Coordinates of C-alpha atoms and ligand atoms in Angstrom, one line a residue:
M275 CA 77.7 70.4 93.8
G276 CA 78.1 67.9 90.9
K277 CA 81.1 67.4 88.8
V278 CA 81.9 68.2 85.1
D279 CA 82.5 64.6 84.0
T280 CA 82.6 63.1 80.5
A281 CA 78.8 62.5 80.5
L282 CA 78.1 66.2 81.3
V283 CA 80.5 67.3 78.5
R284 CA 78.8 64.9 76.1
G285 CA 75.4 66.4 77.2
L286 CA 76.7 70.0 76.6
K287 CA 78.1 69.1 73.2
A288 CA 74.8 67.5 72.3
I289 CA 73.2 71.0 72.9
V290 CA 75.6 73.4 71.3
G291 CA 77.8 71.1 69.2
E292 CA 81.5 70.1 69.6
R293 CA 83.0 73.4 68.5
R294 CA 81.2 75.6 71.0
C295 CA 82.3 73.5 74.0
L296 CA 85.9 74.3 75.0
T297 CA 87.9 72.2 77.5
A298 CA 91.6 72.7 76.5
Y299 CA 93.5 74.5 79.3
E300 CA 94.5 77.5 77.1
D301 CA 90.8 78.0 76.2
L302 CA 89.7 77.8 79.8
R303 CA 92.3 80.4 80.8
C304 CA 90.7 82.8 78.3
Y305 CA 87.5 82.7 80.2
S306 CA 89.0 82.6 83.7
Y307 CA 89.6 86.3 84.5
D308 CA 88.3 89.8 84.8
M309 CA 90.1 93.0 85.8
Y310 CA 90.1 91.9 89.5
A311 CA 90.5 88.1 89.8
R312 CA 91.0 84.7 88.2
G313 CA 89.4 81.3 88.6
L314 CA 89.4 78.4 86.1
P315 CA 86.1 77.0 84.8
D316 CA 85.9 73.2 84.0
I317 CA 84.3 73.9 80.6
V318 CA 83.4 76.9 78.4
V319 CA 80.1 76.8 76.6
L320 CA 79.2 79.3 73.8
P321 CA 75.5 79.3 73.2
E322 CA 73.9 81.2 70.3
N323 CA 70.2 81.4 71.4
T324 CA 67.8 81.3 74.4
G325 CA 66.7 77.7 73.5
E326 CA 70.3 76.4 74.0
I327 CA 70.7 78.3 77.2
C328 CA 67.5 76.7 78.5
R329 CA 68.8 73.3 77.8
I330 CA 72.2 74.0 79.3
L331 CA 70.6 75.3 82.5
A332 CA 68.2 72.3 82.7
L333 CA 71.2 70.0 82.5
A334 CA 73.3 72.0 85.0
Y335 CA 70.4 72.2 87.4
A336 CA 69.8 68.4 87.2
E337 CA 73.5 67.8 87.8
E338 CA 74.0 70.7 90.2
I339 CA 76.8 72.2 88.2
P340 CA 77.8 75.9 88.7
V341 CA 77.0 78.2 85.8
I342 CA 78.8 81.5 85.5
P343 CA 77.3 83.9 82.9
R344 CA 80.0 86.0 81.2
G345 CA 80.2 88.9 78.7
A346 CA 83.5 90.6 77.8
G347 CA 85.1 90.1 81.2
S348 CA 85.7 93.8 81.7
S349 CA 84.2 93.7 85.2
L350 CA 86.3 95.2 88.1
T351 CA 85.1 93.0 91.0
G352 CA 85.5 89.4 90.0
G353 CA 81.9 89.1 89.1
P354 CA 82.2 86.8 86.1
V355 CA 85.1 84.8 87.5
P356 CA 84.4 81.0 88.0
V357 CA 85.6 80.6 91.6
R358 CA 84.1 77.1 92.1
G359 CA 84.7 75.7 88.6
G360 CA 81.7 74.7 86.5
I361 CA 80.5 76.0 83.2
A362 CA 81.6 79.4 82.0
L363 CA 78.7 80.5 79.9
S364 CA 80.0 82.9 77.3
L365 CA 77.3 85.1 75.8
T366 CA 79.6 86.8 73.4
R367 CA 78.2 84.9 70.4
M368 CA 74.7 86.3 71.2
N369 CA 75.6 89.7 69.8
R370 CA 72.8 90.6 67.5
I371 CA 70.9 93.9 67.6
L372 CA 67.4 92.4 67.0
E373 CA 65.5 95.6 66.4
I374 CA 65.8 99.4 66.6
S375 CA 62.4 101.0 66.5
S376 CA 62.3 104.7 65.8
L377 CA 58.5 104.7 66.3
D378 CA 58.5 103.1 69.7
R379 CA 61.9 104.6 70.5
L380 CA 63.4 101.3 71.8
A381 CA 65.8 98.6 70.8
R382 CA 65.9 94.9 71.5
V383 CA 69.3 93.3 71.8
E384 CA 71.1 90.2 72.7
P385 CA 73.3 90.4 75.8
G386 CA 76.6 90.0 73.9
V387 CA 76.2 93.3 71.9
V388 CA 79.2 95.6 72.6
T389 CA 77.8 98.8 74.2
G390 CA 79.8 101.2 72.1
E391 CA 78.7 99.4 68.9
F392 CA 75.1 99.7 70.1
Q393 CA 75.5 103.4 70.8
K394 CA 76.8 104.0 67.2
A395 CA 74.1 101.8 65.7
V396 CA 71.3 103.7 67.3
L397 CA 72.9 107.1 66.5
R398 CA 72.9 106.0 62.8
Q399 CA 69.1 105.7 63.2
G400 CA 68.8 109.2 64.7
L401 CA 68.4 107.9 68.3
F402 CA 70.5 108.0 71.5
Y403 CA 71.4 105.5 74.2
P404 CA 72.9 107.7 76.9
P405 CA 74.5 105.2 79.4
N406 CA 78.2 105.5 78.7
P407 CA 80.5 103.2 80.8
T408 CA 84.1 104.1 80.3
S409 CA 84.6 100.5 79.0
A410 CA 82.0 101.1 76.2
A411 CA 84.4 100.1 73.5
F412 CA 84.6 96.6 74.7
C413 CA 82.0 95.9 77.5
T414 CA 78.7 94.2 76.7
I415 CA 75.1 95.3 77.2
G416 CA 74.4 92.1 79.1
G417 CA 77.2 92.9 81.6
N418 CA 75.9 96.4 81.9
V419 CA 72.4 95.1 82.9
A420 CA 74.0 92.5 85.3
T421 CA 75.9 95.3 87.1
N422 CA 73.5 98.2 86.4
A423 CA 76.5 99.9 84.8
G424 CA 76.8 103.7 85.0
G425 CA 79.6 105.8 83.6
A426 CA 80.2 109.4 82.6
S427 CA 76.7 110.4 81.6
G428 CA 75.0 109.4 84.9
V429 CA 74.8 112.9 86.2
K430 CA 72.4 114.0 83.6
Y431 CA 71.0 110.8 82.0
G432 CA 71.1 108.2 84.7
V433 CA 72.3 104.6 84.4
T434 CA 71.5 101.4 82.6
R435 CA 68.5 100.8 84.8
D436 CA 66.8 104.0 83.7
Y437 CA 66.7 102.7 80.1
L438 CA 65.7 99.2 80.8
L439 CA 62.2 98.3 79.6
G440 CA 62.2 94.5 79.5
L441 CA 64.2 91.3 79.8
K442 CA 64.1 87.7 78.8
T443 CA 65.8 85.7 81.4
V444 CA 66.5 82.0 81.7
L445 CA 66.0 80.8 85.3
S446 CA 68.3 78.3 87.0
D447 CA 66.1 75.3 86.2
G448 CA 65.8 76.3 82.5
R449 CA 62.5 78.0 82.5
V450 CA 62.2 81.3 80.6
L451 CA 61.0 84.4 82.5
E452 CA 59.8 87.3 80.3
T453 CA 59.4 90.6 82.1
G454 CA 58.5 94.1 81.0
G455 CA 58.3 94.9 77.4
R456 CA 57.7 97.8 75.0
C457 CA 55.7 100.0 77.3
L458 CA 57.2 103.1 78.7
K459 CA 54.9 102.9 81.7
R460 CA 54.0 99.6 83.4
V461 CA 53.0 98.8 87.0
T462 CA 51.4 95.4 86.5
G463 CA 52.9 93.0 89.0
Y464 CA 56.2 93.2 90.8
D465 CA 59.1 94.8 88.9
F466 CA 61.2 91.7 88.2
T467 CA 63.0 93.6 85.4
Q468 CA 64.5 96.1 87.8
L469 CA 65.2 93.3 90.3
L470 CA 67.3 91.4 87.8
C471 CA 69.2 94.6 86.8
G472 CA 72.2 94.6 89.0
S473 CA 71.7 91.0 90.2
E474 CA 75.2 90.1 88.9
G475 CA 74.3 86.7 87.4
L476 CA 73.0 85.4 90.7
L477 CA 69.3 85.1 89.8
G478 CA 69.2 84.1 86.1
V479 CA 70.9 84.3 82.7
I480 CA 69.7 87.4 80.7
T481 CA 69.2 86.5 77.0
E482 CA 67.3 89.5 75.5
I483 CA 67.1 93.1 76.6
T484 CA 64.7 95.8 75.6
L485 CA 66.1 99.3 76.0
R486 CA 64.5 102.7 75.9
L487 CA 66.1 105.3 73.5
I488 CA 65.8 109.0 73.3
P489 CA 66.5 111.7 70.7
P490 CA 70.2 112.8 70.7
P491 CA 71.2 116.2 71.8
E492 CA 71.5 118.9 69.1
A493 CA 75.1 119.9 70.2
V494 CA 77.8 119.2 72.7
R495 CA 80.4 121.5 74.2
T496 CA 83.5 120.2 76.1
I497 CA 85.5 122.2 78.6
L498 CA 88.7 121.1 80.5
A499 CA 89.7 123.0 83.7
H500 CA 93.0 122.5 85.6
Y501 CA 93.4 123.1 89.3
P502 CA 96.4 123.2 91.7
S503 CA 94.5 120.8 94.1
V504 CA 91.8 118.2 94.0
E505 CA 90.0 120.1 96.7
R506 CA 89.5 123.1 94.5
A507 CA 88.3 121.0 91.6
G508 CA 85.9 119.4 94.1
Q509 CA 84.5 122.8 95.2
A510 CA 84.0 123.8 91.5
V511 CA 82.0 120.6 91.0
S512 CA 79.8 121.5 93.9
D513 CA 79.3 125.0 92.7
I514 CA 78.4 124.0 89.1
L515 CA 75.7 121.6 90.5
H516 CA 74.4 124.1 93.0
A517 CA 74.1 126.7 90.2
G518 CA 71.4 124.5 88.9
L519 CA 73.3 123.3 85.8
I520 CA 73.2 119.6 84.8
P521 CA 76.2 118.8 82.7
A522 CA 76.1 115.6 80.6
T523 CA 79.5 114.8 82.0
L524 CA 81.5 116.1 85.0
E525 CA 84.6 114.0 85.4
L526 CA 87.4 114.5 87.9
M527 CA 91.0 113.3 87.3
D528 CA 93.8 113.9 89.8
G529 CA 97.5 114.8 89.0
R530 CA 98.8 111.2 89.2
F531 CA 96.2 110.2 86.5
L532 CA 97.0 113.2 84.4
R533 CA 100.8 112.4 84.5
A534 CA 100.1 108.8 83.4
V535 CA 97.9 110.0 80.6
K536 CA 100.4 112.6 79.5
R537 CA 103.1 109.9 79.0
V538 CA 100.8 107.7 76.9
Y539 CA 98.5 110.1 75.1
G540 CA 100.6 113.3 74.9
L541 CA 97.9 115.3 76.5
D542 CA 99.1 118.8 77.3
Y543 CA 98.3 120.6 80.6
P544 CA 99.7 123.4 82.7
A545 CA 102.5 122.9 85.2
G546 CA 101.3 122.4 88.7
S547 CA 98.0 120.9 87.7
E548 CA 97.0 118.4 90.4
A549 CA 93.5 118.0 89.2
S550 CA 91.3 118.5 86.2
L551 CA 87.7 118.5 85.3
L552 CA 86.3 117.3 82.1
I553 CA 82.9 118.9 81.6
E554 CA 80.4 118.4 78.8
I555 CA 77.1 120.2 78.3
D556 CA 74.7 119.1 75.7
G557 CA 71.3 120.2 74.4
P558 CA 70.0 122.9 71.9
E559 CA 72.8 124.9 70.4
A560 CA 71.0 128.1 71.5
V561 CA 71.3 127.5 75.2
L562 CA 74.9 126.0 75.2
S563 CA 76.9 129.3 74.8
G564 CA 75.3 130.9 77.8
Q565 CA 75.9 127.7 79.9
Q566 CA 79.4 127.5 78.7
V567 CA 80.2 131.1 79.9
Q568 CA 78.6 130.3 83.2
I569 CA 80.6 127.1 83.8
E570 CA 83.9 128.7 82.7
A571 CA 83.2 131.5 85.2
I572 CA 82.6 129.1 88.0
C573 CA 85.6 127.1 87.1
K574 CA 87.8 130.2 87.4
T575 CA 86.3 131.3 90.7
F576 CA 88.1 128.4 92.3
G577 CA 91.5 129.3 91.1
A578 CA 91.8 127.2 87.9
L579 CA 95.2 127.3 86.4
E580 CA 93.6 127.1 82.9
V581 CA 90.2 126.6 81.4
R582 CA 89.9 125.7 77.8
S583 CA 87.3 124.2 75.6
A584 CA 87.6 121.7 72.8
Q585 CA 87.4 123.6 69.6
T586 CA 87.2 120.7 67.3
E587 CA 85.9 117.1 67.3
A588 CA 89.5 115.9 67.3
E589 CA 90.3 118.0 70.4
R590 CA 87.3 116.6 72.1
E591 CA 88.3 113.1 71.1
T592 CA 91.8 113.6 72.6
L593 CA 90.3 114.7 76.0
W594 CA 88.1 111.7 76.0
Q595 CA 90.8 109.4 75.0
A596 CA 92.8 110.5 77.9
R597 CA 89.9 109.8 80.3
R598 CA 89.0 106.5 78.7
G599 CA 92.5 105.1 78.2
G600 CA 94.1 106.5 81.4
T601 CA 93.1 103.6 83.7
A602 CA 94.6 101.1 81.3
A603 CA 97.8 103.2 80.9
L604 CA 98.2 103.2 84.7
A605 CA 97.4 99.5 85.0
R606 CA 100.1 98.7 82.4
Q607 CA 102.6 100.5 84.5
S608 CA 101.6 98.7 87.7
K609 CA 101.5 95.2 89.0
F610 CA 97.8 95.6 90.0
L611 CA 95.2 98.3 89.9
L612 CA 92.2 98.0 92.1
S613 CA 89.5 100.5 91.0
L614 CA 86.9 101.2 93.7
D615 CA 83.6 102.9 92.9
Y616 CA 82.2 104.5 96.1
A617 CA 79.4 107.0 95.6
V618 CA 78.5 109.8 97.9
P619 CA 75.7 112.4 98.0
I620 CA 76.8 115.3 95.9
S621 CA 77.2 117.7 98.9
A622 CA 79.8 115.3 100.3
I623 CA 82.0 115.1 97.3
P624 CA 84.7 117.6 98.5
K625 CA 84.9 115.8 101.9
A626 CA 85.1 112.4 100.3
V627 CA 87.9 113.4 97.9
A628 CA 89.8 115.2 100.7
G629 CA 89.3 112.2 103.0
I630 CA 90.8 109.8 100.3
Q631 CA 93.8 112.0 99.8
E632 CA 94.4 112.6 103.5
M633 CA 94.4 108.9 104.1
A634 CA 96.7 108.1 101.2
N635 CA 99.2 110.6 102.6
R636 CA 98.9 109.5 106.2
R637 CA 99.3 105.8 105.2
N638 CA 101.8 106.6 102.5
L639 CA 99.9 104.8 99.8
D640 CA 99.9 105.0 96.1
I641 CA 96.3 106.0 95.4
V642 CA 95.0 107.8 92.3
V643 CA 91.5 109.4 92.3
I644 CA 89.3 109.9 89.3
G645 CA 85.5 109.8 89.2
H646 CA 82.2 110.8 87.8
A647 CA 82.2 113.7 90.2
G648 CA 78.9 115.0 88.9
D649 CA 76.9 112.2 90.4
G650 CA 79.2 111.7 93.4
N651 CA 80.7 108.4 92.0
L652 CA 84.4 108.3 92.9
H653 CA 87.1 105.9 91.7
P654 CA 90.0 105.8 94.2
M655 CA 92.5 103.4 92.4
F656 CA 94.9 101.5 94.6
I657 CA 98.2 100.6 92.8
Y658 CA 100.2 97.9 94.5
D659 CA 101.7 94.4 94.4
P660 CA 99.0 92.0 95.7
D661 CA 101.7 89.2 95.9
D662 CA 103.6 91.2 98.6
P663 CA 101.7 90.3 101.8
E664 CA 102.8 93.5 103.6
Q665 CA 101.4 95.7 100.7
A666 CA 98.3 93.6 100.5
R667 CA 97.6 94.1 104.2
R668 CA 98.3 97.8 104.1
Y669 CA 95.9 98.4 101.1
R670 CA 93.3 96.1 102.6
D671 CA 93.4 98.2 105.8
A672 CA 93.1 101.4 103.7
E673 CA 90.0 100.0 102.0
D674 CA 88.6 99.2 105.3
E675 CA 89.0 102.7 106.4
L676 CA 87.7 104.2 103.2
C677 CA 84.6 102.0 103.3
D678 CA 83.8 103.4 106.8
L679 CA 84.5 106.9 105.7
M680 CA 82.1 106.7 102.7
L681 CA 79.4 105.2 104.7
S682 CA 79.8 107.9 107.4
L683 CA 79.1 110.4 104.6
H684 CA 75.9 108.5 103.7
G685 CA 77.6 107.0 100.7
T686 CA 77.5 103.5 99.2
L687 CA 80.2 100.9 98.6
S688 CA 79.4 100.6 94.9
G689 CA 78.0 103.2 92.5
E690 CA 78.4 101.1 89.4
H691 CA 80.9 98.3 89.4
G692 CA 78.9 95.9 91.6
I693 CA 79.9 93.7 94.5
G694 CA 81.3 90.5 92.9
M695 CA 84.0 89.1 95.0
E696 CA 85.7 92.3 95.8
K697 CA 83.2 94.0 98.1
A698 CA 81.4 91.0 99.5
R699 CA 83.2 91.3 102.8
Y700 CA 81.8 94.8 103.4
L701 CA 78.2 94.1 102.5
Q702 CA 77.1 93.9 106.1
R703 CA 78.4 97.4 106.8
E704 CA 76.0 98.9 104.3
I705 CA 73.1 96.5 104.2
S706 CA 70.9 95.7 107.2
Q707 CA 70.3 92.2 108.4
V708 CA 66.7 92.4 107.4
E709 CA 67.7 93.2 103.8
L710 CA 70.4 90.5 103.8
D711 CA 67.8 87.9 105.0
L712 CA 65.4 88.9 102.3
S713 CA 68.2 88.8 99.7
A714 CA 69.1 85.3 100.8
G715 CA 65.4 84.3 100.5
L716 CA 65.2 85.8 97.0
K717 CA 68.3 83.8 96.0
R718 CA 66.9 80.6 97.3
F719 CA 63.6 81.3 95.4
F720 CA 65.3 82.0 92.1
D721 CA 68.1 79.5 92.4
P722 CA 67.3 76.8 95.0
K723 CA 70.4 74.7 94.2
S724 CA 72.7 77.7 94.2
I725 CA 74.2 77.0 90.8
L726 CA 74.2 80.5 89.4
N727 CA 77.5 82.4 89.8
P728 CA 78.3 80.8 93.3
G729 CA 80.7 82.5 95.6
K730 CA 79.7 86.1 94.7
C731 CA 78.0 88.9 96.7
E732 CA 77.9 86.6 99.7
P733 CA 78.2 88.6 102.9
V734 CA 81.1 87.5 105.0
S735 CA 81.1 88.0 108.8
P736 CA 83.3 90.9 109.8
Ligands
LAC1411 C1 85.8 104.3 85.0 C2 85.6 103.0 85.5 C3 86.7 102.6 86.4 O1 85.0 105.2 85.2 O2 84.4 102.8 86.2 O3 86.9 104.5 84.4
ZN1412 ZN1 83.4 104.7 86.3

């Protein structure tokens, strides 16, 4: 690997100008972290268009300097953290919505567009972008594509990948790769668009994204059900899904999470509530009432302490605020919060949830469970002090055990957050040697000098 020396800094300044190259320590710190880890870059560069990124990468390629693409830094795995120095390539200034086409039902955006702002912009045009990561208020579409982000609407609407039509990507040597485009169907050639989705900045820098849009649902109903145990809530989830209903949202929150939320958001819930389900159905008004009655009945079958629906938009917003803001509320009260994101087949949800709780009790650990239960994507959240070696070891052992449990249930290590640094050491447990070999070959092919986001998603021997 080369070094970021004065000649390289001069070269980068010649491309983007003095003001969009940052080298002061306090600036570097601002681009050094995500929700999981820290690592200082040597320089931060803020390009404004694809042409600049081509020139930055051509220079980095020639000098063999690491380049770490970065959106809002809301990742939970260390994905955008510069662990080997180099250039932090901040894409936040590339935040234009280039086009929203009602006729073709698609949008073209730059990677730095904030997901929640994009959702609102398309709604104003009478269209709907369903992927809904919990971090929508601050995460970026580029980061969503890099991790194939999911969120609360996955159960009915799928994830980022399902709306991705095309990409413009700058390769490690500065060449531009344009893949996919405006067609809803396309089978010409290999599907590089889908390969790049979820590639976590290891194969190229995404600079333009074409996304499919759909018409918005006519109406939405929101239901909140409280339970005396997580198991019962898990059983209700299974029953709702087995009844053939597909809610737009089916979120699970455990008692610990509810209590944190209550303190911060003043959310009211019945005494003895150890789990709640936040359920939304959407579609034509005419079918929602019947579905709501059916869901409420199922919720009650499993001994719900209370089932209530949001009567007003304000009530709905409160329920969502609690779900969206709860993790941050917990994180503020803790030294460190590790949010995992296993996914299991939906039939295994009750077993997975019970397994997490049993393990937390047996090992006497502080673990909160929330999740997008409708699609089997669970977030056990470990709350501990990572600077205490004894605690760090105990939680690491617990993660080890959970990883094996989820895989034994035919689950996956990551449903939506990605691998980054956090899960690299477990890759070999889920992915076969054949697939790992092909992945290493792909990486060499796209990035022969290994300058793109080095130190991530690299399998580590057990
Ligand atoms: C959530 C994040 C942790 O769903 O994925 O809150
Ligand atoms: Zn999530």
